[in-house]
Amino acid sequence: MKNFIIDVGTPIFIDALSKFGHVFEVKSGKEFSVNERLNYTEVILNYEDSVHKDYIANFLKSKNINGILSFSEDNRKYWYELAQNMDIFTNIKLPYILNQNKLFCRKKINSILKNKVRWDTINDFIGLGELQYFPIIIKPYIGKGSIDVCKCESIGEVYHFLKDKDISRFYVEEFIEGEEFSIEACHIKNNHIIYGVTKKIKYPGTLVESVHISNVTTLNDEQIKIMNNIYNTLEYSDTVSHTEIMISPKGIYYIESHPRLGGDLIPTLTLPKFKDSFYEKVMEISLGKAKGLELKNQMKIRFSVFPFPSKVPCTFHFSNEAKLYLDNKPEIYLTIPFVEECIITKERPMNSYGRPIGFAGEVDNLDDVESKIIEITDYCNSYIFR
């Protein structure tokens, strides 16, 4: 039997990879340890522990590891270097690591697209004086989950956001008006297959997503050609990807892309399109074993929603009664609380990790989505946000 490392602890990922061999699931922790579980081996690893790095590498070598699958951008470089050191297979490619620098990636995509997004370093932008352009987005060079991302309408807001921050971590992009979408794709060798186009809706006054709706629209041939150009430039092969774009009257604008599945329950929104087990197919693609992909029509509309309290401060309390009630709602197929009972004081989430709970549902048509989201949000405000 072959042995594989995976760096995410999602049970459905572990189950899918176990179809191809024994799984060593690696978790981040303070001290190195190994625990045998029912169908896999759990390894606790301190990624910052350089002292024991050789010992850990030797331990993994002793387990005859055949491959490393990394789906966490936090540790992508670590696993790439370890795979090189051990001379074994990994789904990570050097361009994926380089592309984690968003400005590096922006320059690459600007070089191939007609619709370019203007950018500047912080110092260069400030130095523009009267030639400064607004609104802008300030982003960290490397980051995720909308953490430390800010839309600014004036130089005063720029200074306020950057106060007490290391400005060398950030750069500026012009803000693009339009409808924002997530594009989900599989890349089998050099064949790019788009299987999901999901519309994004954000909390008012933030850059944080509150709703995702699948099956709302499809890309036309010209838009697919643009996406394929992006994928080729990012050198995607034998991977899945999650790419964020803005569609304006001028066409597609690239926002960012990652060689992994999307978050925010997005993978569940397109499950009905797959004839085979979706997560097993993801592993098959990531291992370089996929020969093709069969898709079918998705007849219903799926959505995910992340309610936030209408009034603060309040207490988030997800009771057994609330869980039972929501579990019995046929249109809601997934409910995930992200936090334990806590007090919420902010009027809106500052990033993706500030949202207390998420739901995924399915309805017959697009007209039903809004009413269902209102119903879920009203329930939360009455029984979960107290």
CSV table of C-alpha atoms in Angstrom, one decimal:
chain,number,residue,atom,x,y,z
A,1,MET,CA,0.0,0.0,0.0
A,2,LYS,CA,1.2,3.5,-0.8
A,3,ASN,CA,1.5,6.2,1.9
A,4,PHE,CA,0.5,9.8,1.5
A,5,ILE,CA,0.8,13.0,3.6
A,6,ILE,CA,-2.0,15.5,3.6
A,7,ASP,CA,-1.8,18.8,5.4
A,8,VAL,CA,-5.6,19.4,6.0
A,9,GLY,CA,-7.6,17.7,8.6
A,10,THR,CA,-11.0,17.7,6.9
A,11,PRO,CA,-12.4,14.2,7.3
A,12,ILE,CA,-13.9,14.1,3.8
A,13,PHE,CA,-10.4,14.8,2.4
A,14,ILE,CA,-8.8,12.0,4.5
A,15,ASP,CA,-11.5,9.6,3.5
A,16,ALA,CA,-11.1,10.4,-0.2
A,17,LEU,CA,-7.3,10.1,-0.1
A,18,SER,CA,-7.5,6.8,1.8
A,19,LYS,CA,-8.9,5.3,-1.4
A,20,PHE,CA,-5.4,5.6,-2.9
A,21,GLY,CA,-3.3,4.6,0.1
A,22,HIS,CA,-2.7,5.0,3.8
A,23,VAL,CA,-3.0,8.6,5.0
A,24,PHE,CA,-0.7,10.5,7.3
A,25,GLU,CA,-2.7,13.6,8.3
A,26,VAL,CA,-0.5,16.4,9.5
A,27,LYS,CA,-1.7,19.0,12.0
A,28,SER,CA,0.0,22.0,13.4
A,29,GLY,CA,0.9,21.9,17.1
A,30,LYS,CA,3.5,22.7,19.6
A,31,GLU,CA,5.3,19.4,19.8
A,32,PHE,CA,5.9,16.6,17.4
A,33,SER,CA,3.8,13.5,18.1
A,34,VAL,CA,2.3,10.5,16.2
A,35,ASN,CA,-1.2,9.1,17.0
A,36,GLU,CA,-2.7,6.1,15.3
A,37,ARG,CA,-6.4,6.7,14.4
A,38,LEU,CA,-9.0,4.3,13.1
A,39,ASN,CA,-8.2,4.6,9.4
A,40,TYR,CA,-5.2,7.0,9.3
A,41,THR,CA,-2.2,8.2,11.2
A,42,GLU,CA,-2.3,11.7,12.8
A,43,VAL,CA,1.0,13.6,13.0
A,44,ILE,CA,1.3,16.7,15.1
A,45,LEU,CA,4.0,19.0,13.7
A,46,ASN,CA,5.4,22.4,14.7
A,47,TYR,CA,6.2,24.1,11.4
A,48,GLU,CA,8.4,26.7,13.2
A,49,ASP,CA,10.6,24.0,14.9
A,50,SER,CA,13.8,24.2,12.8
A,51,VAL,CA,15.8,22.4,15.4
A,52,HIS,CA,14.0,19.1,14.9
A,53,LYS,CA,13.4,19.5,11.2
A,54,ASP,CA,15.9,16.8,10.1
A,55,TYR,CA,14.4,14.4,12.7
A,56,ILE,CA,10.9,14.9,11.4
A,57,ALA,CA,12.1,14.5,7.8
A,58,ASN,CA,13.9,11.2,8.8
A,59,PHE,CA,10.8,10.0,10.5
A,60,LEU,CA,8.6,10.6,7.4
A,61,LYS,CA,11.3,8.9,5.3
A,62,SER,CA,11.1,5.9,7.5
A,63,LYS,CA,7.4,5.6,6.8
A,64,ASN,CA,8.1,5.2,3.0
A,65,ILE,CA,6.0,8.2,2.1
A,66,ASN,CA,5.1,8.1,-1.6
A,67,GLY,CA,3.7,11.5,-2.0
A,68,ILE,CA,2.7,14.8,-0.3
A,69,LEU,CA,-0.6,16.5,-1.0
A,70,SER,CA,-0.8,20.1,0.3
A,71,PHE,CA,-4.0,22.1,0.2
A,72,SER,CA,-3.0,24.7,2.8
A,73,GLU,CA,-1.3,27.8,1.4
A,74,ASP,CA,0.1,28.5,4.9
A,75,ASN,CA,2.5,25.5,4.7
A,76,ARG,CA,2.9,25.1,0.9
A,77,LYS,CA,6.6,26.0,0.8
A,78,TYR,CA,7.4,23.7,3.7
A,79,TRP,CA,6.0,20.7,2.0
A,80,TYR,CA,7.4,21.6,-1.4
A,81,GLU,CA,10.9,21.8,0.1
A,82,LEU,CA,10.4,18.6,2.1
A,83,ALA,CA,9.2,16.7,-1.0
A,84,GLN,CA,12.3,17.9,-2.9
A,85,ASN,CA,14.5,16.8,-0.1
A,86,MET,CA,12.9,13.4,0.0
A,87,ASP,CA,12.7,13.2,-3.8
A,88,ILE,CA,9.0,12.2,-3.7
A,89,PHE,CA,5.9,13.3,-5.5
A,90,THR,CA,4.0,16.4,-4.5
A,91,ASN,CA,1.0,18.2,-6.0
A,92,ILE,CA,2.8,21.5,-5.3
A,93,LYS,CA,4.7,23.2,-8.1
A,94,LEU,CA,7.2,26.0,-7.7
A,95,PRO,CA,5.0,28.5,-9.6
A,96,TYR,CA,2.3,27.9,-7.0
A,97,ILE,CA,4.6,29.1,-4.3
A,98,LEU,CA,5.8,32.1,-6.2
A,99,ASN,CA,2.3,33.1,-7.1
A,100,GLN,CA,1.4,33.4,-3.4
A,101,ASN,CA,2.9,36.8,-3.7
A,102,LYS,CA,-0.2,38.7,-5.0
A,103,LEU,CA,1.8,41.6,-6.6
A,104,PHE,CA,4.1,39.1,-8.4
A,105,CYS,CA,0.9,37.4,-9.6
A,106,ARG,CA,-0.8,40.7,-10.5
A,107,LYS,CA,2.2,41.7,-12.8
A,108,LYS,CA,2.0,38.3,-14.6
A,109,ILE,CA,-1.7,38.6,-15.2
A,110,ASN,CA,-1.5,42.3,-16.2
A,111,SER,CA,1.0,41.2,-18.9
A,112,ILE,CA,-1.5,39.0,-20.7
A,113,LEU,CA,-4.9,40.6,-20.1
A,114,LYS,CA,-6.5,43.5,-21.9
A,115,ASN,CA,-8.2,44.7,-18.7
A,116,LYS,CA,-5.3,45.6,-16.5
A,117,VAL,CA,-5.6,46.6,-12.8
A,118,ARG,CA,-3.4,49.5,-11.8
A,119,TRP,CA,-1.1,49.0,-8.8
A,120,ASP,CA,1.5,50.8,-6.8
A,121,THR,CA,3.7,50.2,-3.8
A,122,ILE,CA,2.5,52.1,-0.7
A,123,ASN,CA,5.4,54.6,-0.9
A,124,ASP,CA,4.9,55.2,-4.6
A,125,PHE,CA,1.1,55.8,-4.1
A,126,ILE,CA,1.7,58.3,-1.4
A,127,GLY,CA,4.3,60.0,-3.5
A,128,LEU,CA,1.7,60.6,-6.3
A,129,GLY,CA,0.2,63.5,-4.3
A,130,GLU,CA,-2.6,65.1,-6.3
A,131,LEU,CA,-2.4,62.3,-8.9
A,132,GLN,CA,-3.5,59.7,-6.4
A,133,TYR,CA,-6.5,57.7,-7.6
A,134,PHE,CA,-9.5,56.5,-5.5
A,135,PRO,CA,-11.1,54.2,-4.4
A,136,ILE,CA,-8.3,51.8,-3.9
A,137,ILE,CA,-7.8,48.4,-2.2
A,138,ILE,CA,-4.8,48.0,0.1
A,139,LYS,CA,-3.7,44.4,0.3
A,140,PRO,CA,-0.9,42.4,1.9
A,141,TYR,CA,1.5,40.8,-0.5
A,142,ILE,CA,0.7,37.5,1.0
A,143,GLY,CA,-2.6,36.8,2.8
A,144,LYS,CA,-6.0,35.2,2.7
A,145,GLY,CA,-9.5,35.5,4.1
A,146,SER,CA,-9.7,39.2,3.6
A,147,ILE,CA,-7.4,39.7,6.6
A,148,ASP,CA,-5.7,43.1,6.5
A,149,VAL,CA,-7.5,44.1,3.3
A,150,CYS,CA,-9.1,47.5,3.2
A,151,LYS,CA,-11.0,49.7,0.7
A,152,CYS,CA,-10.0,53.4,1.0
A,153,GLU,CA,-11.7,56.4,-0.4
A,154,SER,CA,-9.2,59.0,0.6
A,155,ILE,CA,-5.6,59.5,1.7
A,156,GLY,CA,-6.8,60.0,5.3
A,157,GLU,CA,-8.3,56.5,5.2
A,158,VAL,CA,-5.0,55.1,3.9
A,159,TYR,CA,-3.1,56.7,6.8
A,160,HIS,CA,-5.7,55.5,9.3
A,161,PHE,CA,-5.5,51.9,8.0
A,162,LEU,CA,-1.7,51.8,7.9
A,163,LYS,CA,-1.2,53.3,11.3
A,164,ASP,CA,0.9,50.9,13.4
A,165,LYS,CA,1.4,48.5,10.5
A,166,ASP,CA,4.5,47.6,8.6
A,167,ILE,CA,3.8,49.2,5.2
A,168,SER,CA,6.4,47.0,3.5
A,169,ARG,CA,3.8,44.2,3.8
A,170,PHE,CA,1.2,46.0,1.7
A,171,TYR,CA,0.6,47.4,-1.8
A,172,VAL,CA,-2.2,49.3,-3.6
A,173,GLU,CA,-4.6,48.2,-6.3
A,174,GLU,CA,-7.3,50.3,-8.0
A,175,PHE,CA,-10.8,49.3,-7.0
A,176,ILE,CA,-12.8,47.7,-9.9
A,177,GLU,CA,-16.5,48.2,-9.9
A,178,GLY,CA,-18.6,45.2,-11.2
A,179,GLU,CA,-20.1,41.9,-10.2
A,180,GLU,CA,-17.7,39.5,-8.5
A,181,PHE,CA,-17.6,35.8,-9.2
A,182,SER,CA,-15.6,32.8,-8.1
A,183,ILE,CA,-14.6,30.5,-10.9
A,184,GLU,CA,-14.0,26.8,-9.8
A,185,ALA,CA,-11.9,24.6,-12.2
A,186,CYS,CA,-10.1,21.3,-12.5
A,187,HIS,CA,-6.9,21.1,-14.4
A,188,ILE,CA,-6.0,17.7,-15.8
A,189,LYS,CA,-2.6,18.1,-17.4
A,190,ASN,CA,-3.0,21.2,-19.5
A,191,ASN,CA,-6.8,20.7,-20.0
A,192,HIS,CA,-8.7,23.4,-18.0
A,193,ILE,CA,-12.3,22.4,-17.1
A,194,ILE,CA,-14.5,25.1,-15.5
A,195,TYR,CA,-17.3,23.5,-13.4
A,196,GLY,CA,-18.5,26.3,-11.2
A,197,VAL,CA,-19.4,30.0,-11.5
A,198,THR,CA,-20.5,31.4,-8.2
A,199,LYS,CA,-21.7,34.9,-7.6
A,200,LYS,CA,-20.4,36.7,-4.5
A,201,ILE,CA,-22.3,39.2,-2.3
A,202,LYS,CA,-20.6,41.1,0.5
A,203,TYR,CA,-21.7,42.6,3.7
A,204,PRO,CA,-22.4,46.3,3.2
A,205,GLY,CA,-19.3,48.5,3.7
A,206,THR,CA,-16.9,45.5,3.8
A,207,LEU,CA,-14.8,43.3,1.5
A,208,VAL,CA,-16.1,40.1,3.3
A,209,GLU,CA,-18.4,37.7,1.5
A,210,SER,CA,-21.8,37.1,3.1
A,211,VAL,CA,-23.4,35.0,0.3
A,212,HIS,CA,-22.4,32.8,-2.6
A,213,ILE,CA,-24.9,31.7,-5.2
A,214,SER,CA,-24.1,28.9,-7.7
A,215,ASN,CA,-25.6,28.2,-11.1
A,216,VAL,CA,-26.6,31.8,-11.7
A,217,THR,CA,-24.7,32.3,-14.9
A,218,THR,CA,-22.2,30.7,-17.2
A,219,LEU,CA,-19.2,32.1,-19.0
A,220,ASN,CA,-19.3,32.7,-22.7
A,221,ASP,CA,-16.6,31.4,-25.1
A,222,GLU,CA,-14.6,34.6,-25.0
A,223,GLN,CA,-14.7,34.6,-21.2
A,224,ILE,CA,-13.6,31.0,-21.1
A,225,LYS,CA,-10.7,31.8,-23.4
A,226,ILE,CA,-9.6,34.6,-21.0
A,227,MET,CA,-9.8,32.2,-18.0
A,228,ASN,CA,-7.7,29.6,-19.9
A,229,ASN,CA,-5.2,32.2,-20.6
A,230,ILE,CA,-5.0,33.0,-16.9
A,231,TYR,CA,-4.7,29.3,-16.0
A,232,ASN,CA,-1.8,28.8,-18.5
A,233,THR,CA,0.0,31.9,-17.1
A,234,LEU,CA,-0.4,30.6,-13.6
A,235,GLU,CA,0.9,27.2,-14.8
A,236,TYR,CA,-2.0,25.2,-13.4
A,237,SER,CA,-1.7,21.5,-14.1
A,238,ASP,CA,-3.0,18.4,-12.2
A,239,THR,CA,-4.7,20.6,-9.6
A,240,VAL,CA,-8.0,22.3,-8.8
A,241,SER,CA,-8.3,26.1,-8.6
A,242,HIS,CA,-10.4,28.8,-7.1
A,243,THR,CA,-10.2,32.1,-9.0
A,244,GLU,CA,-11.9,35.4,-8.1
A,245,ILE,CA,-12.8,37.8,-11.0
A,246,MET,CA,-14.8,40.9,-11.5
A,247,ILE,CA,-17.1,41.2,-14.5
A,248,SER,CA,-17.7,44.8,-15.6
A,249,PRO,CA,-19.1,46.3,-18.8
A,250,LYS,CA,-15.4,46.3,-20.0
A,251,GLY,CA,-15.2,42.5,-19.4
A,252,ILE,CA,-13.2,40.3,-17.0
A,253,TYR,CA,-10.8,41.7,-14.4
A,254,TYR,CA,-8.6,39.3,-12.5
A,255,ILE,CA,-8.7,39.6,-8.7
A,256,GLU,CA,-6.7,36.6,-7.4
A,257,SER,CA,-6.4,32.8,-7.8
A,258,HIS,CA,-5.4,29.9,-5.7
A,259,PRO,CA,-4.5,26.2,-6.6
A,260,ARG,CA,-7.0,24.8,-4.2
A,261,LEU,CA,-10.7,24.5,-3.6
A,262,GLY,CA,-12.6,27.5,-2.6
A,263,GLY,CA,-13.7,28.2,1.0
A,264,ASP,CA,-17.1,29.4,2.3
A,265,LEU,CA,-18.7,26.0,1.6
A,266,ILE,CA,-18.3,26.7,-2.2
A,267,PRO,CA,-17.2,23.2,-3.0
A,268,THR,CA,-20.6,21.9,-1.8
A,269,LEU,CA,-22.5,24.3,-4.1
A,270,THR,CA,-21.5,22.4,-7.3
A,271,LEU,CA,-21.5,18.8,-6.0
A,272,PRO,CA,-24.6,17.9,-8.1
A,273,LYS,CA,-22.5,18.5,-11.3
A,274,PHE,CA,-20.2,15.6,-10.7
A,275,LYS,CA,-21.0,12.0,-11.8
A,276,ASP,CA,-18.2,10.6,-9.6
A,277,SER,CA,-17.3,11.3,-6.0
A,278,PHE,CA,-16.1,14.9,-6.1
A,279,TYR,CA,-13.5,14.7,-3.4
A,280,GLU,CA,-12.1,11.4,-4.7
A,281,LYS,CA,-11.8,13.1,-8.1
A,282,VAL,CA,-10.0,16.0,-6.5
A,283,MET,CA,-7.5,13.5,-5.0
A,284,GLU,CA,-7.2,11.7,-8.3
A,285,ILE,CA,-6.4,15.0,-10.1
A,286,SER,CA,-3.9,16.1,-7.5
A,287,LEU,CA,-2.1,12.7,-7.7
A,288,GLY,CA,-1.8,13.2,-11.5
A,289,LYS,CA,-3.9,10.1,-12.1
A,290,ALA,CA,-7.0,11.6,-13.7
A,291,LYS,CA,-7.8,10.9,-17.3
A,292,GLY,CA,-10.9,13.0,-17.7
A,293,LEU,CA,-13.9,14.5,-16.0
A,294,GLU,CA,-17.6,13.9,-16.5
A,295,LEU,CA,-20.0,16.6,-15.6
A,296,LYS,CA,-23.8,16.8,-15.6
A,297,ASN,CA,-26.4,19.6,-15.6
A,298,GLN,CA,-27.2,21.1,-12.2
A,299,MET,CA,-30.9,21.6,-12.1
A,300,LYS,CA,-31.3,23.5,-8.8
A,301,ILE,CA,-29.7,26.6,-7.3
A,302,ARG,CA,-27.4,26.2,-4.3
A,303,PHE,CA,-26.2,29.0,-2.0
A,304,SER,CA,-24.2,29.6,1.1
A,305,VAL,CA,-24.9,32.3,3.6
A,306,PHE,CA,-23.1,33.7,6.6
A,307,PRO,CA,-25.6,35.6,8.8
A,308,PHE,CA,-24.3,38.4,11.1
A,309,PRO,CA,-26.3,39.9,13.9
A,310,SER,CA,-28.4,43.0,13.1
A,311,LYS,CA,-27.8,44.4,16.6
A,312,VAL,CA,-24.7,44.3,18.7
A,313,PRO,CA,-23.5,43.6,21.3
A,314,CYS,CA,-25.1,40.2,21.4
A,315,THR,CA,-24.3,36.6,22.5
A,316,PHE,CA,-23.8,33.9,19.9
A,317,HIS,CA,-25.5,30.8,21.2
A,318,PHE,CA,-26.1,27.7,19.0
A,319,SER,CA,-28.4,25.6,21.1
A,320,ASN,CA,-29.4,22.0,20.5
A,321,GLU,CA,-32.9,23.2,19.8
A,322,ALA,CA,-31.7,25.5,17.1
A,323,LYS,CA,-29.6,22.7,15.6
A,324,LEU,CA,-32.5,20.3,15.6
A,325,TYR,CA,-34.8,23.0,14.0
A,326,LEU,CA,-32.3,23.8,11.2
A,327,ASP,CA,-31.5,20.1,10.6
A,328,ASN,CA,-35.1,19.5,9.8
A,329,LYS,CA,-35.3,22.3,7.2
A,330,PRO,CA,-35.2,20.4,3.9
A,331,GLU,CA,-33.8,23.3,2.0
A,332,ILE,CA,-30.8,23.6,4.3
A,333,TYR,CA,-28.3,20.8,3.8
A,334,LEU,CA,-25.4,22.1,5.9
A,335,THR,CA,-25.1,24.1,9.0
A,336,ILE,CA,-21.6,24.9,10.5
A,337,PRO,CA,-21.0,27.1,13.6
A,338,PHE,CA,-17.4,28.4,13.4
A,339,VAL,CA,-17.1,29.5,17.0
A,340,GLU,CA,-18.2,28.5,20.5
A,341,GLU,CA,-20.6,30.6,22.5
A,342,CYS,CA,-19.2,34.1,22.5
A,343,ILE,CA,-20.1,37.8,22.7
A,344,ILE,CA,-20.2,39.7,19.4
A,345,THR,CA,-19.4,43.4,19.6
A,346,LYS,CA,-18.5,44.5,16.1
A,347,GLU,CA,-21.2,45.7,13.7
A,348,ARG,CA,-19.7,43.7,10.8
A,349,PRO,CA,-17.0,41.1,10.4
A,350,MET,CA,-13.6,42.4,9.6
A,351,ASN,CA,-12.5,39.3,7.6
A,352,SER,CA,-13.7,35.9,6.7
A,353,TYR,CA,-12.8,34.5,10.1
A,354,GLY,CA,-15.0,36.9,12.0
A,355,ARG,CA,-18.3,35.2,10.9
A,356,PRO,CA,-19.9,33.0,13.5
A,357,ILE,CA,-22.0,30.6,11.5
A,358,GLY,CA,-22.5,29.4,7.9
A,359,PHE,CA,-25.3,27.6,6.1
A,360,ALA,CA,-25.6,26.0,2.7
A,361,GLY,CA,-29.0,25.4,1.0
A,362,GLU,CA,-30.7,24.4,-2.2
A,363,VAL,CA,-33.8,25.8,-3.9
A,364,ASP,CA,-35.6,25.3,-7.1
A,365,ASN,CA,-35.0,28.6,-8.7
A,366,LEU,CA,-33.1,31.9,-8.3
A,367,ASP,CA,-36.1,33.8,-7.2
A,368,ASP,CA,-36.3,31.7,-4.0
A,369,VAL,CA,-32.7,32.4,-2.9
A,370,GLU,CA,-33.3,35.9,-1.5
A,371,SER,CA,-36.4,34.9,0.5
A,372,LYS,CA,-34.6,31.8,1.9
A,373,ILE,CA,-31.6,33.9,3.0
A,374,ILE,CA,-33.9,36.4,4.7
A,375,GLU,CA,-35.7,33.5,6.5
A,376,ILE,CA,-32.4,32.0,7.7
A,377,THR,CA,-31.0,35.4,8.8
A,378,ASP,CA,-34.2,36.3,10.7
A,379,TYR,CA,-34.1,33.0,12.5
A,380,CYS,CA,-30.5,33.6,13.6
A,381,ASN,CA,-31.4,37.1,14.8
A,382,SER,CA,-34.3,35.7,16.8
A,383,TYR,CA,-32.8,32.5,18.3
A,384,ILE,CA,-29.0,32.4,17.8
A,385,PHE,CA,-27.9,36.0,18.2
A,386,ARG,CA,-29.2,37.0,21.6
